Short mmCIF file of C-alpha atoms in Angstrom, two decimals:
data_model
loop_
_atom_site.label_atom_id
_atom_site.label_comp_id
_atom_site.label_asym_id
_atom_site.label_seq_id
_atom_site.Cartn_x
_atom_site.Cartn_y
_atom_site.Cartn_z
CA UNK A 1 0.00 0.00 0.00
CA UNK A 2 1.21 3.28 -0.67
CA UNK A 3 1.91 5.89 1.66
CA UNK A 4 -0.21 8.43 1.12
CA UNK A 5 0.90 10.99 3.06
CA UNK A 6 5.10 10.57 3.41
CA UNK A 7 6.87 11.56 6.86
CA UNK A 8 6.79 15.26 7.49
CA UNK A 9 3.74 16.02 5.31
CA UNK A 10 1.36 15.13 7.35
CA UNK A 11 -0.63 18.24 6.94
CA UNK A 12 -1.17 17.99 3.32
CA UNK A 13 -4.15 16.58 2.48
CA UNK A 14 -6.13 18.90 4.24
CA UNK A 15 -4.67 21.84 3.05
CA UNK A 16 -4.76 20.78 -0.56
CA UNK A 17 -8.67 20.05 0.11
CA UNK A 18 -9.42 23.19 1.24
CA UNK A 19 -7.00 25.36 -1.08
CA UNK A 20 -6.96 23.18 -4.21
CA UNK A 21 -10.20 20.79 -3.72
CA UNK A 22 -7.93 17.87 -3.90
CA UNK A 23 -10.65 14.74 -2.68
CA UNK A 24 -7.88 13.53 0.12
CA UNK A 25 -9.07 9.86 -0.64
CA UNK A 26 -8.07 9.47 -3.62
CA UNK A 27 -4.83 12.11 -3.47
CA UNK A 28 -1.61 10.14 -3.13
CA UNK A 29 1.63 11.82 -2.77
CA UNK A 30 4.89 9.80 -3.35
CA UNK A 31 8.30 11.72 -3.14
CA UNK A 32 10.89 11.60 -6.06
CA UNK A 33 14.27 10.27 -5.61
CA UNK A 34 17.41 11.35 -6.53
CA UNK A 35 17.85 14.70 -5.48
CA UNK A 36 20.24 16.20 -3.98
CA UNK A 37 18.74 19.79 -2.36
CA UNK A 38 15.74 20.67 -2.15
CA UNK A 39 12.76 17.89 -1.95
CA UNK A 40 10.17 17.08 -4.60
CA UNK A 41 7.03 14.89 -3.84
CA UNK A 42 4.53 14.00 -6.89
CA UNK A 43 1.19 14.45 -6.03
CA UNK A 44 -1.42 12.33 -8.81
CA UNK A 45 -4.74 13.44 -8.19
CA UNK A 46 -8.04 12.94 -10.15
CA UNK A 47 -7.24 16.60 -10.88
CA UNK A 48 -4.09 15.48 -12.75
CA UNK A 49 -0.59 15.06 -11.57
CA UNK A 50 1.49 17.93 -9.70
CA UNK A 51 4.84 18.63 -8.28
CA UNK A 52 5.48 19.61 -4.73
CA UNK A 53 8.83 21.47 -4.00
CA UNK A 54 10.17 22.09 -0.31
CA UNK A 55 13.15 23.21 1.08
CA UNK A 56 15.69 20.01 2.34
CA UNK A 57 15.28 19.02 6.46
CA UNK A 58 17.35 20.39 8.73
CA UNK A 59 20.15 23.04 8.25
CA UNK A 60 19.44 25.97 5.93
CA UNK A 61 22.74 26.76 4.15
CA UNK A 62 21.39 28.69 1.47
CA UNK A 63 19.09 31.57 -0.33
CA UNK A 64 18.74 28.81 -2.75
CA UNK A 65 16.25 26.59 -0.97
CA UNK A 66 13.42 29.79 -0.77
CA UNK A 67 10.46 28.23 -2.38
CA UNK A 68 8.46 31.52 -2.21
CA UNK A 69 11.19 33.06 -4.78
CA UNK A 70 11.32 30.29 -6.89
CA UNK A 71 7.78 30.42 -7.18
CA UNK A 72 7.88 33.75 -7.93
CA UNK A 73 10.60 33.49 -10.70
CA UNK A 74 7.93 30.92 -12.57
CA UNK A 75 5.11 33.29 -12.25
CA UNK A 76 7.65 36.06 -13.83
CA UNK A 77 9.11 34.01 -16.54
CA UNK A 78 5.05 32.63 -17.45
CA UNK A 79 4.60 36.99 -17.27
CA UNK A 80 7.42 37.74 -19.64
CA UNK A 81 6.21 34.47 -21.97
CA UNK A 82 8.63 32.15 -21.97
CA UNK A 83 6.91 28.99 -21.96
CA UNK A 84 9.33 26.34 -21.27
CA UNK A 85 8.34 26.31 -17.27
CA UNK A 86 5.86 24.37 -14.94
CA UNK A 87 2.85 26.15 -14.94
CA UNK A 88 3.24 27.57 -11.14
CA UNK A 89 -0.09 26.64 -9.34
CA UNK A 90 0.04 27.40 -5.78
CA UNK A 91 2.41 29.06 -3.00
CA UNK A 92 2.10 28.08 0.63
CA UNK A 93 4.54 30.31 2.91
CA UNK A 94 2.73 28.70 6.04
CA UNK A 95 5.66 26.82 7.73
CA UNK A 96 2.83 24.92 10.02
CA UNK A 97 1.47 23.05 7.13
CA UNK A 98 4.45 21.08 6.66
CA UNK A 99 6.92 22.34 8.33
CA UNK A 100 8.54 24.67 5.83
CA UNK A 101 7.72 27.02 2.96
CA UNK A 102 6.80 24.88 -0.30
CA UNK A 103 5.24 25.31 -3.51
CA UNK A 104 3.25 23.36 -5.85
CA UNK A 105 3.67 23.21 -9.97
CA UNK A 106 2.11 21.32 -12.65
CA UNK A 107 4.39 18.04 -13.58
CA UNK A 108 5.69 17.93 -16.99
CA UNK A 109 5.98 14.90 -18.44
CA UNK A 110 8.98 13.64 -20.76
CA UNK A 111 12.16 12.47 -20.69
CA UNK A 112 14.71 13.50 -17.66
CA UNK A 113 18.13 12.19 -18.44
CA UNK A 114 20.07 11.53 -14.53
CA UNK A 115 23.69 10.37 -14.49
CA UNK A 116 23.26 7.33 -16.23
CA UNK A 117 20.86 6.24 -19.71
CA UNK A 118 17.97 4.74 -18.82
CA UNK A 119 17.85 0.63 -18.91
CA UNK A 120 16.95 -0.20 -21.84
CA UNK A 121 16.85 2.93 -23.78
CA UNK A 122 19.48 3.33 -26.83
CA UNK A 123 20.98 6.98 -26.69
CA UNK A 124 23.40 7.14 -29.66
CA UNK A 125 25.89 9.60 -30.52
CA UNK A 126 23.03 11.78 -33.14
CA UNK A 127 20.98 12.01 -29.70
CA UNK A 128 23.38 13.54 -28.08
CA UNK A 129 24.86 16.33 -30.50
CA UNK A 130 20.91 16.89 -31.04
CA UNK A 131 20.29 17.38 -27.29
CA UNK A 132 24.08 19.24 -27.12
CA UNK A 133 22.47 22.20 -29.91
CA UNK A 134 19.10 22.40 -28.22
CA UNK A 135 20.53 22.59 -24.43
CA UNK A 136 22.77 25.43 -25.50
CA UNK A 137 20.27 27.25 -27.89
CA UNK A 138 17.81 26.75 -25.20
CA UNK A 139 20.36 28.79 -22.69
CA UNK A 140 21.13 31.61 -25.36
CA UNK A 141 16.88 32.01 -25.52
CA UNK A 142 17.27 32.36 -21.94
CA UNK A 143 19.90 34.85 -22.07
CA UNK A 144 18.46 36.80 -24.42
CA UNK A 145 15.09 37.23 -22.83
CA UNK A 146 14.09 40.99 -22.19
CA UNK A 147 14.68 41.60 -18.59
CA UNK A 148 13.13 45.53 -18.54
CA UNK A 149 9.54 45.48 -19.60
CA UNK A 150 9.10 42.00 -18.59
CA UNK A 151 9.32 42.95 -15.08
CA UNK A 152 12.29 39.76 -14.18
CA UNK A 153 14.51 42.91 -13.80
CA UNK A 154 13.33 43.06 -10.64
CA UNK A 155 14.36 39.28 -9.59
CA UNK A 156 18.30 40.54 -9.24
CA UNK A 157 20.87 42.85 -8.86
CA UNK A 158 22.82 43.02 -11.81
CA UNK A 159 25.62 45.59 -10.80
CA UNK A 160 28.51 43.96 -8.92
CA UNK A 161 27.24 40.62 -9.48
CA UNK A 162 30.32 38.44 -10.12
CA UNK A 163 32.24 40.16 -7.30
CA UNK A 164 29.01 39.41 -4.70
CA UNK A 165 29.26 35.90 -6.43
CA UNK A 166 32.68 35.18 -6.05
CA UNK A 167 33.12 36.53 -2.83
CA UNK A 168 29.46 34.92 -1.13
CA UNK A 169 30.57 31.21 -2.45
CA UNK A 170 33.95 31.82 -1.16
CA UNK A 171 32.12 32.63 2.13
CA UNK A 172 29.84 29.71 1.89
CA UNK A 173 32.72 27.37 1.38
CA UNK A 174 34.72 28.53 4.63
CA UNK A 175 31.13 27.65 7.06
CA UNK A 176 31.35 24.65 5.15
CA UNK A 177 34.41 23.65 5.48
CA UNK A 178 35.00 19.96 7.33
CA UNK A 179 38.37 18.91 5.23
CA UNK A 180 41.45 20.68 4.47
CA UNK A 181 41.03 21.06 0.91
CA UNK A 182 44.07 23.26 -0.35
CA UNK A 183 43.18 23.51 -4.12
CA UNK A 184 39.42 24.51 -3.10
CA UNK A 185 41.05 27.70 -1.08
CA UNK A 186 43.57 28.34 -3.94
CA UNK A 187 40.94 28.34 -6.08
CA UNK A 188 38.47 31.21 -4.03
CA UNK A 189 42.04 33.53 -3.88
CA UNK A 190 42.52 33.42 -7.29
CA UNK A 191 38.94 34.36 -8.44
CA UNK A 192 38.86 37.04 -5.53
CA UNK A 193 41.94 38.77 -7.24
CA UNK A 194 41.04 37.93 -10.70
CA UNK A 195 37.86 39.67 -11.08
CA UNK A 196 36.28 40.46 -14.78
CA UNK A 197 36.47 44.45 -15.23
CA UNK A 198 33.53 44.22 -17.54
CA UNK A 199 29.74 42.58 -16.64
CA UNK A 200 27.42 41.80 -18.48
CA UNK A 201 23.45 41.23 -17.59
CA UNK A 202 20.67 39.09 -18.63
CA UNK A 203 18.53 36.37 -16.74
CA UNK A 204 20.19 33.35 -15.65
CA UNK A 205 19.34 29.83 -14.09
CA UNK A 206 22.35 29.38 -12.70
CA UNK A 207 22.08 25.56 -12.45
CA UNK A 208 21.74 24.86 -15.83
CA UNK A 209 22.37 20.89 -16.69
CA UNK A 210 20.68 17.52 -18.81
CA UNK A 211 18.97 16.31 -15.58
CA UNK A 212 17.10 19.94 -15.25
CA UNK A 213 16.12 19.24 -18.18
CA UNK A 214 12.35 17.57 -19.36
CA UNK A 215 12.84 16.23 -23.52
CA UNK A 216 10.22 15.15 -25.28
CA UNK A 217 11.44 11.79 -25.36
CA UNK A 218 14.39 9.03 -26.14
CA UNK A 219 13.34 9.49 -30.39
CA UNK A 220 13.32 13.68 -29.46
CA UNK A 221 15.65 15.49 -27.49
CA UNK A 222 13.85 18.94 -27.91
CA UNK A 223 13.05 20.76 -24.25
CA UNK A 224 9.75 20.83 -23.12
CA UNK A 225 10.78 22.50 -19.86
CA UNK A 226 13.55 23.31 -17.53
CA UNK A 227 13.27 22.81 -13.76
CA UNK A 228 15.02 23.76 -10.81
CA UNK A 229 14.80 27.97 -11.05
CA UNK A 230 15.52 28.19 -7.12
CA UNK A 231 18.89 29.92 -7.59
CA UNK A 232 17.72 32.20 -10.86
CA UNK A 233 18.36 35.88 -11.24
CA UNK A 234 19.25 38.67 -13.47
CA UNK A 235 23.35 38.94 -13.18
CA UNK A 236 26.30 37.64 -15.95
CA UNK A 237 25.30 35.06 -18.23
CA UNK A 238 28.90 34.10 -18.74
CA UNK A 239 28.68 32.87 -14.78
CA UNK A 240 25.81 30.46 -15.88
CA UNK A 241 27.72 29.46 -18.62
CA UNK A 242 30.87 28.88 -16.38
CA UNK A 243 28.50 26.46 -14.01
CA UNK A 244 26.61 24.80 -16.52
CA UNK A 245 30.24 24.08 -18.22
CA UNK A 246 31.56 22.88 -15.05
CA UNK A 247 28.57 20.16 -15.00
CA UNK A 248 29.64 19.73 -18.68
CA UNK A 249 31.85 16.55 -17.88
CA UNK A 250 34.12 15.14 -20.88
CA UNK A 251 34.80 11.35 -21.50
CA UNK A 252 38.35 11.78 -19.89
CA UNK A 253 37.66 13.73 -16.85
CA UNK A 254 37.61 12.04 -13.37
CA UNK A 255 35.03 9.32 -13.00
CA UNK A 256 33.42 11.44 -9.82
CA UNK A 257 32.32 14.55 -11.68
CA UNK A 258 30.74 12.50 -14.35
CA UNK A 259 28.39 11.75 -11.81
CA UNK A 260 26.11 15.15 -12.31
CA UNK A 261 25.54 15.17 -16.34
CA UNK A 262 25.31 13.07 -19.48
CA UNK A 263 27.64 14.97 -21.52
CA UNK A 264 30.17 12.40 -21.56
CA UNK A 265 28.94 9.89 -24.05
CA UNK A 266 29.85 9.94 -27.82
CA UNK A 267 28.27 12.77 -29.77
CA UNK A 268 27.77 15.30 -26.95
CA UNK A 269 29.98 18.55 -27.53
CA UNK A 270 33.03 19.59 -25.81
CA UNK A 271 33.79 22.33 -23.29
CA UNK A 272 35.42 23.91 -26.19
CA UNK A 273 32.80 23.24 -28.74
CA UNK A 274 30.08 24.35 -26.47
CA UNK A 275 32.43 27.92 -25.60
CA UNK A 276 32.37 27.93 -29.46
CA UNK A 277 28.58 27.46 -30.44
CA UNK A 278 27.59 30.26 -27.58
CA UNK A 279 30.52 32.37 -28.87
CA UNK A 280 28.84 32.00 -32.44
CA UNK A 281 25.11 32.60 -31.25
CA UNK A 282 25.67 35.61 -29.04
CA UNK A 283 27.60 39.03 -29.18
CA UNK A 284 29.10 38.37 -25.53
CA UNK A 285 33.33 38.53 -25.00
CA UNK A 286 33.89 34.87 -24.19
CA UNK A 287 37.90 35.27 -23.82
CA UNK A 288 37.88 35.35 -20.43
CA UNK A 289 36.04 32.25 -20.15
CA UNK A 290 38.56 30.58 -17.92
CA UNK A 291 37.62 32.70 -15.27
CA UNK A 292 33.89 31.46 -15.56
CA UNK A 293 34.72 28.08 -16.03
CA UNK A 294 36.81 27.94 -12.78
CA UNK A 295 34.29 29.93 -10.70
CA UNK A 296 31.50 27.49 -12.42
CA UNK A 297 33.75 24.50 -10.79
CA UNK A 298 34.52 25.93 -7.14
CA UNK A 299 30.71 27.08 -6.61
CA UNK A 300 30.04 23.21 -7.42
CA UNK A 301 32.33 22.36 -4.88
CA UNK A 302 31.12 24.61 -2.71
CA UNK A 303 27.33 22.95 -3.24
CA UNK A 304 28.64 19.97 -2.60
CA UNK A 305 30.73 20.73 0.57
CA UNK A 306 27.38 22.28 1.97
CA UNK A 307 25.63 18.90 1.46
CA UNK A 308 28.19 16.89 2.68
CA UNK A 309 28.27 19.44 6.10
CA UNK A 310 24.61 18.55 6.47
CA UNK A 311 25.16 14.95 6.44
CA UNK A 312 28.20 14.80 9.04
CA UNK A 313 26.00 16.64 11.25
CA UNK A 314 22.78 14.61 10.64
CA UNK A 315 20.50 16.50 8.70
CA UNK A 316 20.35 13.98 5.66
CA UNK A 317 20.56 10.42 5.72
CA UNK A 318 21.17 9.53 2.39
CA UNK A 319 24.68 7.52 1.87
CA UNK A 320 25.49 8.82 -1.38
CA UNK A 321 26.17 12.15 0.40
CA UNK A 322 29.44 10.52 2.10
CA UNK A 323 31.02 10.31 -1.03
CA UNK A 324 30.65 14.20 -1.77
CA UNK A 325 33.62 15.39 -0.12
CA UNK A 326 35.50 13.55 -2.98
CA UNK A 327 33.54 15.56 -5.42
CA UNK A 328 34.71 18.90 -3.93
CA UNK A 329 38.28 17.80 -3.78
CA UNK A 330 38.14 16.72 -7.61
CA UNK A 331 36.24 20.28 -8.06
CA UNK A 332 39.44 21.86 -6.44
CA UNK A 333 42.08 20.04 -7.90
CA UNK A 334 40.32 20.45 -11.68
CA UNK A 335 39.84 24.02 -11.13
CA UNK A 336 43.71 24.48 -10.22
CA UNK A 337 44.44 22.35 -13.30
CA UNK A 338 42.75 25.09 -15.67
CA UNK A 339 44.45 28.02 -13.97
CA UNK A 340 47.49 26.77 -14.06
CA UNK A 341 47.49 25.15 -17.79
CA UNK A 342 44.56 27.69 -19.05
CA UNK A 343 42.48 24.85 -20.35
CA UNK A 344 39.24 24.64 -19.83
#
């Protein structure tokens, strides 16, 4: 039998009967695995099926696990018309209803590819440069939305950006901190004195990868939405470029950071080919790219250090979160690699 109502949401049912008119018998709300932040539940209803997003138990590290602003950036996006979202449906800021702030979407169904291919599915290499154009074209649409009369100026603070960037991961890192990782603090020095002189602005995800990613399906790589806005803004697109390339794992990198994205298999572009197709498709200055790249690598090191904190002290149970602190020393060592040979 299925648990209707999972540990911690107790409160559910009723308030989706009174707020939504959800019939609680025959609501049943099962959470999604795989995660690694914030928690997702699927609620099927004989209204249809729907997505419930909550901040994770225990510790808040982060801006990044506000469900009210993530909310907020759908309802802004639907506003300014781009349509590859989950229709936003309802907000709860109510922490006694489950415990924390959460918000419910509509689910999208399609294809989400996780670190491995699906059993049983055949992914070849035309899939992949297929899903390789469309992922970056659909992060140049992004870019290239019109942040002014669309209102999703308002959503950030574009001046000083990188700098607040650079120097609030760096922060992050240090009340994070539970190794010595020498590379990691190497690598937050030489972004802090290494600063871009010129920024530019446009509206970024800033988390950008295949598995936030919903495709049609295995014959049709196409997006039919991107998930996962919680850490959107308006700031330098060359920042989400520099994160989403530092998920972009290559076929010889180490085994561990192939662990976040299907870009590794045959057909998928390069770091370098995917620097070149943006360069190509936008009038941006992409020759200080390293820079990007590097800070793109150290803020995922710094994500997963703040994981990997929760779960020494307790707050999440989930043993694939012991092996983290091997991700952020790989993160370290790789970004010290590119600095010091200026390859990204």
């Amino acid at each position: 039998m299925i648990n209707k109502e999972p540990k911690g949401l107790e409160g559910l049912l009723p308030y989706l009967e009174t707020e939504l008119h959800f019939d609680p018998s025959s609501t049943v709300i099962t959470q999604f695995k795989g995660g690694y932040s914030n928690l997702t539940f699927l609620i099927h209803s004989p209204s249809g099926e729907f997505v419930l997003r909550r901040p994770p138990l225990g510790l808040k590290i982060s801006k990044a696990h506000d469900m009210v602003r993530e909310f907020k950036v759908l309802q802004a996006l639907e506003k300014a018309g781009y349509s590859k979202i989950p229709k936003p449906i309802l907000v709860c800021e109510n922490d006694s209803v489950i415990g924390a702030p959460f918000f419910i979407m509509e689910k999208v169904n399609g294809l989400i590819l996780r670190n491995k291919i699906p059993e049983g599915m055949d992914l070849n290499s035309e899939f992949f440069a297929k899903l390789s154009r469309h992922t970056l074209d659909g992060l140049l649409a992004l870019h290239q939305l019109e942040i002014e009369a669309s209102g999703l100026l308002v959503l950030g603070k574009p001046q000083g950006y990188v700098e607040r960037q650079v120097m609030g991961w760096s922060e992050r890192y240090f009340n994070a901190k539970t190794d010595e990782l020498p590379a990691m603090e190497a690598a937050s020095t030489w972004l802090k004195i290494n600063l871009p002189e010129k920024e530019n602005v446009a509206f970024i995800h800033n988390d950008y990868k295949y598995d936030n990613l919903v495709l049609v399906g295995p014959d049709n790589p196409e997006i039919k939405a991107v998930l996962d806005w919680e850490m959107a803004t308006v700031g330098d697109p060359l920042m989400d470029l520099g994160t989403s390339l530092a998920y972009w794992a290559e076929d010889n990198d180490p085994d561990i950071l192939k662990m976040f994205n299907l870009t590794y298999p045959k057909g998928n572009m390069t770091r370098a080919q995917v620097i070149d197709y943006y360069a190509q498709n936008s009038n941006l200055d992409l020759s200080n790219m390293l820079f990007y790249y590097v800070f793109g690598v150290f803020k995922v090191g710094v994500i997963a250090q703040q994981i990997y904190k929760r779960y020494s002290l307790g707050f999440a149970q989930d043993p694939r979160f012991a092996a983290l602190i091997h991700v952020v020393k790989a993160c370290g060592n790789t970004a010290m690699k590119s600095i010091q040979t200026h390859k990204i």
